[in-house]
């Protein structure tokens, strides 16, 4: 670039500034006095001469500066967001950016900035412009060029501050923003919007969704008929007629607790840019309505308060609790009106309303003719038809009123003999091999670590007499338990001498849990360090009520970033290690699962899954579903290339909008230049205003006027004043 020469005036006083100021004040005072007392014209002439002399004393200098012009910098913001992955948009933007960056534009250079979405807020080009422009000296910043598809979510209504530079040396009040779009013109697109979708719904009831189909682009309008396809998990799809622009209500039946995937897809629009946003998957979690639990306690005991506190703390549980304080054989003739007790509503609970409960808990319950045989049969039938039953057993379990000798005993997972079955000694509960894998007891807080694993049938490891070793993270001790003579179902915890302590069992459609000790309450008191009493009882209760996360046989899957992850959890010694995977297109493949060394009983596998829609995974018994999770829904809401979102702000800055074309082979990239006029764009060119940025390479100074010039100016004024004064009449 050619060096520039500029001139300016500066001062180098010949006397100190204070003296110069004093002389100026004195000259002014003398002038005023002369105007008042002497000849006004003579006073003015003398004051003029004083000004000339003061100017000479101020030492005016002519400053010569040699400067070198600096190139100005324009930002080249290249959009690499998700929507730019459609078609050849990325390739078009990259090639256009390369052409501009290497263009030979005198006095102009480009700085390229690659912009990607942040994962949840869509494309934000102006945020990137603000951050990148902060690193450019304001005097050299010339403006910006955006290479994008036009889908930007942070476009301001007014010109941003970065494009309103302070001290702009050019005649332009703003810096230009030019937009280069990676398409040949405005495109059309159809999208499916989910307006309302409940994250949770009551199992057994209907969930209601509201959706809307929107068309955008040239030639589109509301009221166009379309077809919406609705598919729930692996069910057959059903079609619903819709009209664009009009909200549509969709009803989905939530058949069971757990995850429900609802796939929604709308028929494509002819000529639209992409069908990616024509479909979506809504996840609804089915939950149970308020669970009804019946707790019947026998003789008041320490564990009764534990049960009440646990169940009352759960907002999803409606608890009905009865304690048997006065069995029938204790009738002493006291009139009922004098008793502060209510009669046990046997018929109402165990005949009329027993089907309304989800779980029955019998805590230390000793029958002793309280429940007739018919009602005991109702409890057994309640279990077989899908209900849950939990018993905590103490000495009363081997007494005359034992429930194991009633129809209830037919559904219990253990039998305890009457003779020599009560063990009273100090012991620590431990997990069996099955218990270490079962979701009810796996990873319970404080479980013993590093101990030999018990056998699946509950036998203790050799030499383990106390069930745990002090100092190994073991639980606190209990002091009483029952020893069964036969069991079935799953043994999750051992008691003293390896005797089964906690047993779970499936009975037809229902479930039963039996705890062969009445001393779990000791954990809540912190005995010997305590234990996870509340968590264990919570898990047992929710397993009995068929909580999906606590099932012993589980098959789960998730899909993220194009990878399908499959997890199979089992307590079986020989679980199935293959699953069948069905893609949304219907293609099926068999996948082998591999054991997880860090998680006993868990098997995993991953495979690529690029198709949109619901994937089905089955091991022959259990079936689960997975669908891709859209990481940035805002980015893919609208996919058409358009100038509508950036056109207004571009024109406010004096910039232009250019369409690059739909192929890298047929690009129409405008040339770039520094503006020589107020126009900043044309049909095939874009420009930036000259900012005048430069750096000074040298300075020289010389007196503004020679001394003799000041003398020639002052002397005539002095002589004229003397001549005037000489002619004044005396």
XYZ file of C-alpha atoms in Angstrom:
730
model
C 0.000 0.000 0.000
C 1.109 3.623 -0.676
C 2.186 5.718 2.301
C 0.021 8.743 3.035
C 1.088 12.279 4.054
C -1.080 14.283 6.463
C -0.647 17.758 8.002
C -1.719 19.232 11.290
C -0.839 22.212 13.505
C 0.656 21.999 16.976
C 2.251 24.543 19.379
C 5.676 24.758 21.038
C 5.647 27.980 23.223
C 8.827 30.096 23.367
C 8.049 31.095 26.973
C 6.442 29.241 29.840
C 2.693 28.855 29.573
C 2.061 30.840 32.737
C 3.990 33.795 31.336
C 2.178 33.524 28.030
C -1.159 33.542 29.838
C -0.119 36.530 31.965
C 0.917 38.515 28.882
C -2.411 37.705 27.220
C -4.350 38.944 30.256
C -2.217 42.098 30.431
C -2.821 42.833 26.747
C -6.548 42.396 27.212
C -6.614 44.715 30.255
C -4.639 47.413 28.441
C -6.970 47.150 25.485
C -10.013 47.651 27.697
C -8.426 50.625 29.474
C -7.483 52.143 26.133
C -11.024 51.748 24.855
C -12.386 53.553 27.890
C -9.860 56.412 28.205
C -7.938 56.808 24.972
C -8.593 56.483 21.270
C -10.598 53.321 20.590
C -8.987 52.796 17.234
C -5.493 53.125 18.687
C -6.312 50.666 21.474
C -7.564 48.097 18.983
C -4.456 48.487 16.842
C -2.216 47.986 19.865
C -4.271 44.919 20.895
C -3.911 43.495 17.354
C -0.141 43.935 17.560
C -0.153 42.210 20.967
C -2.061 39.256 19.484
C 0.489 38.881 16.705
C 3.329 38.898 19.258
C 1.466 36.402 21.519
C 0.907 34.110 18.527
C 4.618 34.221 17.761
C 5.439 33.436 21.416
C 2.993 30.450 21.324
C 5.256 28.850 18.746
C 2.798 27.454 16.192
C 4.299 24.503 14.327
C 3.191 22.708 11.197
C 3.299 18.907 11.903
C 3.911 16.584 8.973
C 2.900 12.897 9.535
C 3.807 9.997 7.276
C 1.277 7.108 7.727
C 0.818 3.658 6.251
C -2.778 2.487 5.574
C -3.894 -0.766 7.273
C -6.169 -3.344 5.675
C -9.592 -3.581 7.256
C -10.985 -6.884 8.484
C -14.387 -8.383 7.674
C -15.790 -11.445 9.479
C -16.697 -14.489 7.423
C -19.228 -16.404 9.555
C -19.698 -19.925 8.156
C -22.769 -21.769 9.488
C -22.008 -25.431 10.338
C -25.184 -26.138 12.314
C -27.299 -29.277 11.964
C -29.634 -27.874 9.310
C -26.614 -27.164 7.081
C -25.993 -30.923 6.825
C -28.946 -31.247 4.433
C -28.031 -31.816 0.817
C -24.862 -29.996 -0.252
C -25.302 -26.927 1.929
C -22.108 -27.462 3.914
C -20.047 -28.044 0.784
C -21.499 -24.913 -0.849
C -20.772 -22.775 2.221
C -17.220 -24.107 2.599
C -16.349 -23.516 -1.039
C -17.842 -20.012 -1.077
C -15.951 -19.132 2.121
C -12.718 -20.384 0.572
C -13.259 -18.248 -2.549
C -13.919 -15.098 -0.524
C -11.067 -15.722 1.932
C -8.565 -15.998 -0.907
C -9.955 -13.161 -3.023
C -7.483 -10.370 -3.839
C -9.417 -7.354 -2.541
C -7.093 -4.351 -1.980
C -7.360 -3.008 1.557
C -9.592 -5.878 2.729
C -8.973 -9.189 4.476
C -11.400 -11.804 5.795
C -11.325 -13.636 9.105
C -13.199 -16.972 8.948
C -15.295 -18.075 11.941
C -16.987 -21.502 11.948
C -20.309 -21.403 13.821
C -21.955 -24.515 15.272
C -25.112 -24.780 17.350
C -24.608 -25.141 21.095
C -26.773 -28.262 21.315
C -30.031 -26.820 22.610
C -30.700 -23.265 21.342
C -30.312 -23.686 17.587
C -28.104 -21.538 15.338
C -26.981 -18.223 16.871
C -24.943 -16.322 14.286
C -25.165 -12.886 15.917
C -23.819 -14.228 19.187
C -20.829 -15.560 17.240
C -20.463 -12.209 15.432
C -20.370 -10.322 18.736
C -17.716 -12.621 20.199
C -15.501 -12.650 17.096
C -15.697 -8.880 16.498
C -14.457 -8.251 20.053
C -10.994 -9.469 18.961
C -10.729 -6.989 16.042
C -9.588 -3.383 16.618
C -12.689 -1.214 16.140
C -10.978 1.038 13.597
C -10.200 -1.946 11.366
C -13.526 -3.797 11.639
C -15.347 -3.422 8.315
C -18.464 -5.593 8.679
C -19.480 -9.235 8.261
C -20.572 -11.862 5.756
C -22.797 -14.779 6.844
C -22.776 -17.997 4.816
C -25.841 -19.877 6.005
C -29.193 -21.408 5.073
C -30.967 -18.509 6.794
C -32.219 -20.534 9.761
C -30.929 -18.337 12.583
C -32.580 -17.944 15.979
C -30.963 -14.835 17.481
C -31.586 -12.246 14.770
C -32.041 -8.839 16.491
C -34.748 -6.371 15.532
C -32.291 -3.461 15.422
C -28.699 -3.160 14.247
C -26.332 -4.672 16.860
C -23.740 -2.467 18.532
C -20.835 -4.200 16.781
C -22.153 -2.869 13.471
C -22.536 0.662 14.883
C -18.889 1.615 15.447
C -17.940 4.693 17.460
C -15.879 7.217 15.519
C -16.631 5.662 12.123
C -14.286 7.526 9.762
C -16.396 6.849 6.690
C -19.612 8.505 5.619
C -21.512 5.301 6.532
C -23.184 5.321 9.952
C -23.269 1.509 10.152
C -21.118 -1.347 8.972
C -22.700 -3.734 6.442
C -23.896 -7.277 7.025
C -24.032 -9.378 3.849
C -25.822 -12.754 3.716
C -24.896 -15.551 1.306
C -27.481 -18.359 1.247
C -26.554 -21.926 0.270
C -29.481 -22.506 -2.094
C -30.722 -21.179 -5.401
C -33.857 -19.577 -3.958
C -36.594 -19.766 -1.331
C -37.431 -23.398 -0.516
C -40.595 -25.099 0.792
C -40.882 -27.275 3.869
C -43.519 -29.069 5.931
C -43.016 -29.542 9.639
C -44.867 -31.293 12.436
C -45.175 -29.336 15.695
C -46.083 -30.913 19.041
C -48.016 -28.177 20.849
C -48.929 -30.153 23.971
C -47.705 -33.531 25.233
C -47.918 -34.748 28.841
C -44.651 -36.231 30.149
C -46.654 -38.467 32.503
C -50.046 -40.127 32.308
C -52.046 -42.450 34.534
C -51.727 -46.096 33.486
C -55.044 -47.447 32.232
C -56.258 -44.027 31.075
C -55.933 -41.942 27.916
C -53.294 -39.306 27.282
C -54.076 -36.342 25.041
C -51.618 -34.725 22.640
C -52.086 -31.654 20.460
C -50.136 -31.291 17.228
C -50.107 -28.967 14.222
C -48.800 -29.352 10.671
C -47.249 -26.212 9.172
C -46.266 -25.556 5.555
C -43.832 -22.737 4.723
C -42.378 -21.396 1.509
C -43.561 -20.129 -1.887
C -47.004 -21.375 -2.910
C -47.959 -22.871 0.480
C -51.054 -21.966 2.479
C -53.060 -23.143 5.479
C -55.909 -25.583 5.016
C -54.016 -28.071 2.839
C -55.163 -31.651 3.636
C -52.529 -34.078 4.967
C -52.403 -37.458 6.696
C -50.962 -38.001 10.180
C -49.691 -41.467 11.123
C -49.745 -42.428 14.825
C -47.922 -45.489 16.155
C -47.608 -46.461 19.820
C -44.577 -48.679 20.536
C -44.847 -51.721 18.315
C -48.557 -51.412 17.562
C -49.894 -51.034 14.056
C -49.997 -47.427 12.857
C -53.321 -45.593 12.612
C -53.943 -42.610 10.331
C -55.656 -39.350 11.197
C -56.678 -36.767 8.548
C -55.427 -33.242 9.324
C -55.293 -29.816 7.706
C -52.202 -27.615 7.737
C -52.282 -24.700 10.157
C -55.026 -26.252 12.306
C -54.234 -27.834 15.717
C -55.249 -31.498 15.952
C -55.943 -33.476 19.163
C -54.572 -37.035 19.356
C -55.684 -39.557 21.982
C -53.320 -42.327 23.087
C -54.211 -45.098 25.536
C -51.604 -45.682 28.258
C -51.985 -49.404 28.806
C -49.334 -49.996 31.481
C -46.804 -48.235 33.705
C -43.432 -47.419 32.175
C -42.210 -45.719 29.040
C -44.549 -45.260 26.100
C -43.148 -44.110 22.725
C -45.630 -42.384 20.434
C -44.380 -42.007 16.863
C -46.031 -39.227 14.834
C -45.407 -38.743 11.107
C -47.151 -36.538 8.557
C -47.338 -37.155 4.829
C -44.666 -35.237 2.849
C -45.208 -32.022 0.905
C -44.350 -32.232 -2.776
C -40.987 -30.600 -3.465
C -40.109 -29.932 0.182
C -36.453 -29.717 1.117
C -36.502 -32.521 3.737
C -38.848 -34.858 5.615
C -36.732 -34.983 8.786
C -39.064 -32.593 10.607
C -42.177 -34.355 9.283
C -41.927 -36.868 12.115
C -41.223 -36.968 15.813
C -41.407 -39.323 18.762
C -43.110 -38.302 22.008
C -42.189 -40.090 25.231
C -44.930 -40.545 27.832
C -44.230 -42.288 31.120
C -47.152 -44.293 32.411
C -47.514 -44.083 36.173
C -49.901 -45.738 38.537
C -52.687 -43.765 40.101
C -52.453 -43.422 43.863
C -51.514 -46.843 45.189
C -53.734 -48.245 47.909
C -51.948 -50.168 50.638
C -53.568 -52.083 53.500
C -51.297 -52.506 56.534
C -52.518 -54.858 59.284
C -50.306 -55.062 62.370
C -50.584 -57.692 65.057
C -49.505 -56.996 68.593
C -48.008 -53.463 68.685
C -44.293 -53.685 67.946
C -41.278 -51.503 67.201
C -41.534 -52.094 63.457
C -45.067 -50.701 63.219
C -43.854 -47.105 63.379
C -41.278 -47.866 60.668
C -43.999 -49.032 58.282
C -46.218 -46.023 58.927
C -43.378 -43.538 58.459
C -42.262 -45.195 55.220
C -45.691 -45.427 53.610
C -46.937 -42.052 54.811
C -43.861 -40.362 53.318
C -44.779 -41.609 49.819
C -47.250 -39.107 48.277
C -48.362 -41.727 45.747
C -49.592 -44.121 48.476
C -52.979 -44.145 50.186
C -52.417 -46.059 53.432
C -55.082 -47.814 55.453
C -53.632 -49.124 58.716
C -55.188 -51.301 61.393
C -53.547 -52.650 64.541
C -55.130 -55.622 66.295
C -55.156 -54.488 69.937
C -57.947 -56.674 71.303
C -58.269 -60.186 69.847
C -61.647 -61.940 70.258
C -60.481 -64.291 73.033
C -59.768 -61.306 75.288
C -63.429 -60.371 75.697
C -63.897 -59.413 79.362
C -67.486 -58.225 79.122
C -66.678 -54.519 78.869
C -69.504 -52.758 76.976
C -68.493 -51.653 73.476
C -69.612 -48.100 74.271
C -66.885 -47.907 76.920
C -64.078 -49.062 74.627
C -61.846 -46.510 72.858
C -61.443 -48.971 69.988
C -63.262 -49.615 66.746
C -64.295 -53.007 65.542
C -61.989 -54.477 62.898
C -63.957 -54.105 59.593
C -63.199 -57.649 58.476
C -65.961 -58.044 55.908
C -65.428 -54.618 54.338
C -61.666 -55.058 53.953
C -61.321 -58.716 53.005
C -64.583 -59.314 51.173
C -66.084 -56.173 49.717
C -63.054 -53.938 48.977
C -60.081 -56.278 48.829
C -59.796 -55.858 45.029
C -59.304 -52.111 45.469
C -55.906 -52.596 47.121
C -52.579 -52.912 45.322
C -50.660 -54.279 48.304
C -51.506 -55.979 51.603
C -48.888 -55.954 54.374
C -49.316 -58.306 57.343
C -46.823 -57.192 59.997
C -46.501 -59.704 62.828
C -50.115 -60.690 62.245
C -51.410 -63.589 64.345
C -54.811 -64.729 63.163
C -56.359 -66.437 66.223
C -59.779 -66.604 64.594
C -59.770 -62.926 63.620
C -60.207 -63.772 59.920
C -62.520 -66.607 58.929
C -61.232 -69.110 56.377
C -63.284 -67.476 53.612
C -61.428 -64.175 54.038
C -58.070 -65.938 54.162
C -58.962 -67.583 50.856
C -59.793 -64.108 49.526
C -56.272 -62.945 50.414
C -54.748 -65.912 48.551
C -56.999 -65.244 45.543
C -56.076 -61.541 45.710
C -52.434 -62.534 45.195
C -53.132 -65.031 42.413
C -55.129 -62.423 40.493
C -52.333 -59.840 40.510
C -52.096 -58.339 43.991
C -49.040 -58.004 46.219
C -48.615 -59.542 49.688
C -45.808 -58.827 52.178
C -45.355 -60.646 55.483
C -42.858 -59.876 58.216
C -42.728 -62.920 60.477
C -41.716 -63.259 64.120
C -42.536 -65.792 66.850
C -46.254 -65.480 66.104
C -45.600 -67.178 62.736
C -44.987 -70.523 64.486
C -47.730 -70.126 67.072
C -51.294 -71.451 67.141
C -52.621 -68.679 64.868
C -49.919 -69.017 62.209
C -50.955 -67.922 58.725
C -48.884 -70.679 57.122
C -51.508 -73.236 58.175
C -54.291 -71.295 56.425
C -55.042 -70.812 52.715
C -52.578 -67.885 52.830
C -49.806 -70.423 53.446
C -50.398 -71.847 49.967
C -48.989 -68.671 48.385
C -46.092 -68.120 50.784
C -42.548 -68.894 49.549
C -41.442 -70.697 52.741
C -42.671 -72.990 55.504
C -41.350 -72.757 59.051
C -41.712 -75.777 61.370
C -43.148 -75.252 64.826
C -40.243 -76.950 66.610
C -36.756 -75.410 66.988
C -37.332 -72.824 64.270
C -36.773 -69.620 66.260
C -33.095 -68.614 66.221
C -32.076 -66.090 68.866
C -28.496 -65.056 68.258
C -26.567 -62.106 66.951
C -26.223 -62.109 63.144
C -25.770 -59.725 60.266
C -28.004 -60.026 57.185
C -26.081 -60.666 53.964
C -26.928 -60.889 50.285
C -27.053 -64.113 48.355
C -25.643 -64.418 44.863
C -29.165 -63.806 43.547
C -29.544 -60.877 45.911
C -26.421 -59.247 44.485
C -28.062 -59.257 41.051
C -31.712 -58.610 41.955
C -32.783 -54.932 41.611
C -34.543 -55.064 44.991
C -31.308 -55.683 46.904
C -28.502 -54.960 44.418
C -26.328 -52.007 45.400
C -28.156 -51.403 48.661
C -26.298 -48.713 50.664
C -23.722 -50.204 53.031
C -23.862 -53.719 51.575
C -20.794 -55.803 52.567
C -18.027 -55.517 49.977
C -15.269 -57.953 49.111
C -16.876 -60.971 50.819
C -17.160 -64.402 49.233
C -20.459 -64.607 47.418
C -23.048 -66.950 49.002
C -24.546 -69.649 46.897
C -27.795 -69.053 45.077
C -29.736 -71.279 47.521
C -28.641 -69.230 50.513
C -25.774 -71.367 51.854
C -23.090 -69.215 53.496
C -19.501 -69.194 52.333
C -17.142 -71.401 54.335
C -16.118 -69.904 57.634
C -18.692 -67.086 57.510
C -20.632 -67.639 60.737
C -21.827 -64.118 61.385
C -22.862 -63.378 57.850
C -20.426 -60.451 57.561
C -17.151 -59.200 58.859
C -16.705 -56.084 60.974
C -15.133 -53.185 59.139
C -16.133 -54.284 55.616
C -19.090 -51.959 55.194
C -21.483 -54.530 56.714
C -24.941 -53.799 58.107
C -25.911 -53.676 61.759
C -26.888 -56.899 63.570
C -30.279 -58.441 64.248
C -30.970 -60.884 67.080
C -33.920 -63.046 66.053
C -34.998 -64.895 62.922
C -36.934 -67.958 61.766
C -35.389 -70.990 60.095
C -37.602 -72.505 57.326
C -37.556 -76.168 56.420
C -38.531 -75.628 52.789
C -38.531 -72.662 50.418
C -39.230 -71.752 46.821
C -38.921 -68.560 44.835
C -35.836 -66.333 45.108
C -33.734 -66.010 48.265
C -32.210 -62.520 48.316
C -30.860 -62.324 51.869
C -29.382 -64.797 54.366
C -29.925 -64.896 58.117
C -28.018 -66.714 60.868
C -26.049 -69.771 59.779
C -26.990 -69.093 56.154
C -30.725 -69.589 56.721
C -32.958 -67.822 54.152
C -34.107 -64.469 55.484
C -35.799 -62.541 52.616
C -37.700 -64.416 49.923
C -39.603 -63.164 46.870
C -41.917 -65.240 44.692
C -44.303 -64.943 41.762
C -47.682 -66.575 42.313
C -49.751 -66.716 39.131
C -50.255 -62.998 38.283
C -49.348 -61.732 41.751
C -46.306 -61.499 43.994
C -45.357 -62.370 47.554
C -42.481 -61.275 49.791
C -41.623 -62.910 53.123
C -39.162 -61.513 55.676
C -38.386 -64.182 58.286
C -37.509 -61.743 61.057
C -39.348 -59.028 62.939
C -36.233 -56.975 63.768
C -35.574 -54.835 60.695
C -36.569 -51.886 62.877
C -33.164 -52.183 64.584
C -31.594 -50.648 61.469
C -33.694 -47.504 61.889
C -32.341 -47.185 65.464
C -28.737 -47.339 64.242
C -27.949 -50.618 66.021
C -24.339 -51.549 65.240
C -24.221 -48.940 62.491
C -27.761 -49.554 61.239
C -28.697 -50.387 57.678
C -30.825 -49.375 54.682
C -34.121 -50.262 56.328
C -36.269 -47.603 54.606
C -34.734 -48.200 51.148
C -35.079 -51.991 51.399
C -38.729 -51.841 52.472
C -39.443 -49.255 49.768
C -37.927 -51.491 47.091
C -39.769 -54.570 48.321
C -43.081 -52.703 48.373
C -42.615 -51.265 44.885
C -41.485 -54.630 43.493
C -44.696 -56.150 44.853
C -46.617 -53.367 43.095
C -44.761 -54.217 39.841
C -42.578 -51.147 39.477
C -40.849 -51.636 36.051
C -37.419 -50.475 37.313
C -37.378 -53.259 39.933
C -38.188 -56.181 37.654
C -35.631 -58.977 37.966
C -35.762 -59.600 34.214
C -35.310 -56.324 32.339
C -34.639 -55.380 28.760
C -33.904 -51.712 28.064
C -32.640 -49.710 25.099
C -31.750 -46.132 24.267
C -30.787 -44.379 21.036
C -28.505 -41.357 20.914
C -26.166 -39.892 18.276
C -26.992 -42.723 15.869
C -26.009 -45.491 18.318
C -28.513 -47.977 19.763
C -27.521 -49.176 23.260
C -29.157 -52.373 24.553
C -29.038 -53.532 28.175
C -30.329 -56.881 29.427
C -30.495 -57.508 33.195
C -31.264 -60.932 34.587
C -30.983 -62.882 37.837
C -30.996 -66.142 35.929
C -27.850 -68.262 35.902
C -28.259 -68.856 32.177
C -29.892 -65.763 30.647
C -30.524 -65.303 26.946
C -27.605 -63.418 25.391
C -29.127 -62.604 21.993
C -31.882 -60.196 21.043
C -33.777 -59.436 17.870
C -33.630 -55.815 16.707
C -36.251 -54.483 14.291
C -35.593 -51.136 12.590
C -38.385 -48.632 11.779
C -38.207 -49.825 8.159
C -38.980 -53.402 9.266
C -35.475 -54.804 8.734
C -34.540 -57.336 11.467
C -31.162 -58.462 12.768
C -29.887 -60.596 15.659
C -27.492 -58.992 18.127
C -25.334 -60.778 20.708
C -25.083 -59.241 24.181
C -21.889 -59.389 26.214
C -21.626 -59.546 30.044
C -20.684 -56.406 31.943
C -17.770 -57.245 34.243
C -18.615 -54.344 36.546
C -22.305 -55.165 36.926
C -23.200 -58.832 37.639
C -26.220 -60.078 35.758
C -26.045 -57.269 33.177
C -25.380 -57.784 29.457
C -24.848 -55.006 26.928
C -24.478 -54.351 23.202
C -24.346 -51.348 20.875
C -24.942 -51.006 17.157
C -25.347 -48.171 14.648
C -28.932 -47.008 14.174
C -29.410 -44.127 11.750
C -33.095 -44.572 10.856
C -35.610 -42.203 12.414
C -38.580 -43.757 14.149
C -39.188 -46.453 16.759
C -36.802 -49.407 17.063
C -38.074 -52.647 18.587
C -35.833 -54.958 20.643
C -36.982 -58.393 21.868
C -35.370 -61.370 23.605
C -38.348 -63.617 22.925
C -40.022 -62.901 26.273
C -39.499 -59.207 26.872
C -39.847 -56.392 24.358
C -38.671 -52.814 24.607
C -38.552 -49.840 22.277
C -36.181 -46.973 21.563
C -36.325 -43.835 19.481
C -33.716 -41.167 18.698
C -33.642 -38.204 21.023
C -33.404 -34.930 19.132
C -30.508 -33.118 20.815
C -31.518 -29.701 19.458
C -35.205 -29.567 18.473
C -34.996 -25.841 17.704
C -32.333 -26.454 15.047
C -34.474 -28.908 13.068
C -37.855 -27.225 13.564
C -37.625 -25.483 10.171
C -35.269 -26.732 7.468
C -35.920 -24.647 4.374
C -33.327 -22.185 3.076
C -34.828 -18.717 3.371
C -33.848 -15.054 3.470
C -36.864 -14.058 5.556
C -35.136 -14.228 8.949
C -32.087 -12.137 7.985
C -33.355 -9.886 5.202
C -34.569 -7.019 7.421
C -31.410 -6.621 9.505
C -29.260 -6.996 6.383
C -31.022 -4.154 4.591
C -30.881 -1.936 7.704
C -27.083 -2.163 7.589
C -26.890 -1.502 3.840
C -25.802 -5.064 3.087
C -27.077 -7.444 0.424
C -28.590 -10.928 0.213
C -27.116 -13.352 -2.340
C -28.195 -16.858 -3.401
C -25.180 -19.092 -4.040
C -26.934 -21.934 -5.884
C -27.721 -25.561 -5.044
C -24.416 -27.179 -6.063
C -20.707 -26.502 -5.444
C -20.178 -26.882 -9.198
C -22.463 -23.956 -10.093
C -21.628 -21.419 -7.407
C -22.432 -17.741 -7.836
C -20.097 -16.078 -5.344
C -20.096 -12.248 -5.397
C -16.776 -10.441 -5.504
C -15.654 -8.342 -2.533
C -14.201 -4.819 -2.519
C -13.767 -1.656 -0.456
C -16.514 0.830 -1.308
C -15.714 3.990 -3.287
C -19.298 5.244 -2.947
C -22.296 4.859 -0.659
C -23.457 1.708 -2.486
C -22.335 -1.467 -0.697
C -23.691 -4.210 -2.950
C -24.724 -4.953 -6.482
C -25.945 -7.926 -8.490
C -22.628 -9.778 -8.267
C -20.515 -7.806 -5.814
C -20.479 -6.764 -2.176
C -18.452 -4.015 -0.531
C -17.336 -2.590 2.771
C -16.804 1.119 3.570
C -13.273 2.488 3.882
C -12.544 2.981 7.581
C -9.279 4.927 7.106
C -7.295 2.810 9.508
C -3.563 3.550 9.379
C -0.349 3.504 11.348
C 2.034 6.537 11.635
C 5.530 5.859 10.230
C 7.139 9.283 10.936
C 6.604 12.907 12.050
C 8.390 16.259 11.224
C 7.644 19.751 12.565
C 8.418 23.288 11.197
C 7.338 26.840 12.256
C 3.998 27.744 10.826
C 5.387 31.201 9.740
C 8.919 32.698 9.775
C 9.720 35.225 12.516
C 10.064 38.091 10.054
C 6.461 37.552 8.956
C 5.251 38.153 12.525
C 7.474 41.274 12.618
C 5.971 42.573 9.370
C 2.483 41.969 10.766
C 3.100 43.567 14.175
C 5.170 46.616 13.111
C 2.478 48.262 10.913
C -0.046 47.845 13.708
C 2.266 49.484 16.248
C 3.119 52.402 13.917
C -0.533 52.928 13.035
C -1.453 53.062 16.728
C 1.366 55.613 17.400
C 0.263 57.746 14.452
C -3.344 57.710 15.663
C -2.301 58.642 19.151
C -0.150 61.521 17.768
C -3.088 63.089 15.915
C -5.454 62.926 18.894
C -6.285 66.516 20.137
C -4.809 67.302 23.499
